[in-house]
C-alpha cells in the first residue's frame, strides 16, 4: 500500500477486530453471552488495540504523520501562491491608475 494513512488505519482496524474476536470467544467460553457484554468487549478491544498500536505501529504512525505534514505544507504553499497572484491582480490596476494620475 502506498498510502501511509490507509495502511495505518487498516492495521489499527485489524488489531481491533482480532482483539474483539478474542474477547467474544472468551465470553462465549465462559458463557457470558449477555447483550451488555458486547459493549464491554468493544471497550476492551478498543483499549487493547490502542495500547498495541501505540507500542508496535511506530513506523507506520511516523510515516502517516510525515505524509500528512507534507500534504499540509503543499496546501499552504498553494494558498500562498494563490494569495500572491490575487494581490498582483488587484494591485495592477491601482498601480496603472496611480501612474496615469502622476
Coordinates of C-alpha atoms in Angstrom, one line a residue:
X1 CA 0.0 0.0 0.0
X2 CA 1.4 3.4 -0.9
X3 CA -0.9 5.5 1.3
X4 CA 0.5 5.5 4.8
X5 CA -2.7 6.8 6.4
X6 CA -4.7 4.0 4.9
X7 CA -2.1 1.4 5.9
X8 CA -2.0 2.6 9.5
X9 CA -5.8 2.8 9.7
X10 CA -6.2 -0.8 8.3
X11 CA -3.6 -2.1 10.8
X12 CA -5.5 -0.4 13.6
X13 CA -8.8 -1.8 12.4
X14 CA -7.3 -5.3 12.0
X15 CA -5.9 -5.2 15.6
X16 CA -9.2 -4.1 16.9
X17 CA -11.1 -6.8 15.0
X18 CA -8.7 -9.5 16.2
X19 CA -9.0 -8.4 19.8
X20 CA -12.7 -8.1 19.6
X21 CA -13.0 -11.7 18.2
X22 CA -10.7 -13.0 21.0
X23 CA -12.8 -11.2 23.7
X24 CA -16.0 -12.5 22.3
X25 CA -14.6 -16.1 22.2
X26 CA -13.6 -15.8 25.8
X27 CA -17.1 -14.5 26.7
X28 CA -18.6 -17.5 24.8
X29 CA -16.3 -19.9 26.5
X30 CA -17.3 -18.7 30.0
X31 CA -20.9 -18.5 28.9
X32 CA -21.1 -14.7 29.3
X33 CA -23.1 -14.1 26.1
X34 CA -25.4 -11.4 27.5
X35 CA -26.2 -8.4 25.4
X36 CA -24.3 -5.9 27.6
X37 CA -21.1 -7.8 27.2
X38 CA -20.8 -6.7 23.6
X39 CA -20.2 -3.2 24.8
X40 CA -17.7 -4.4 27.3
X41 CA -16.0 -6.4 24.5
X42 CA -15.9 -3.3 22.3
X43 CA -14.3 -1.3 25.1
X44 CA -11.7 -3.9 25.9
X45 CA -10.8 -4.4 22.3
X46 CA -10.6 -0.6 21.8
X47 CA -8.3 -0.1 24.8
X48 CA -6.2 -3.1 23.9
X49 CA -5.8 -2.1 20.3
X50 CA -4.8 1.4 21.3
X51 CA -2.1 0.1 23.5
X52 CA -0.8 -2.4 21.0
X53 CA -0.9 0.2 18.2
X54 CA 1.0 2.7 20.3
X55 CA 3.6 0.1 21.1
X56 CA 4.1 -1.6 17.8
X57 CA 3.0 0.7 15.0
X58 CA 5.5 3.5 15.5
X59 CA 6.9 3.3 12.0
X60 CA 3.5 3.4 10.3
X61 CA 2.4 6.3 12.6
X62 CA 5.5 8.2 11.7
X63 CA 5.1 7.6 8.0
X64 CA 1.5 8.7 8.2
X65 CA 2.4 11.8 10.2
X66 CA 5.1 12.7 7.6
X67 CA 2.7 12.3 4.7
X68 CA 0.1 14.4 6.4
X69 CA 2.7 17.1 7.2
X70 CA 3.9 17.2 3.6
X71 CA 0.3 17.4 2.3
X72 CA -0.4 20.4 4.6
X73 CA 2.8 22.1 3.5
X74 CA 1.8 21.7 -0.1
X75 CA -1.7 23.1 0.6
X76 CA -0.1 26.1 2.4
X77 CA 2.2 26.7 -0.5
X78 CA -0.7 26.6 -3.0
X79 CA -2.7 29.1 -0.8
X80 CA 0.3 31.4 -0.6
X81 CA 0.8 31.3 -4.4
X82 CA -2.9 32.0 -4.9
X83 CA -2.8 34.9 -2.5
X84 CA 0.2 36.4 -4.3
X85 CA -1.5 36.1 -7.6
X86 CA -4.6 37.7 -6.3
X87 CA -2.6 40.5 -4.7
X88 CA -0.8 41.1 -8.0
X89 CA -4.1 41.1 -10.0
X90 CA -5.7 43.6 -7.6
X91 CA -2.6 45.8 -7.4
X92 CA -2.0 46.1 -11.2
X93 CA -5.0 48.4 -12.0
X94 CA -4.3 50.5 -8.9
X95 CA -0.7 50.9 -9.9
X96 CA -1.6 51.7 -13.5
X97 CA -4.2 54.4 -12.3
X98 CA -1.6 55.9 -10.0
X99 CA 1.0 56.2 -12.8
X100 CA -1.6 57.8 -15.1
X101 CA -2.5 60.3 -12.5
X102 CA 1.1 61.4 -12.0

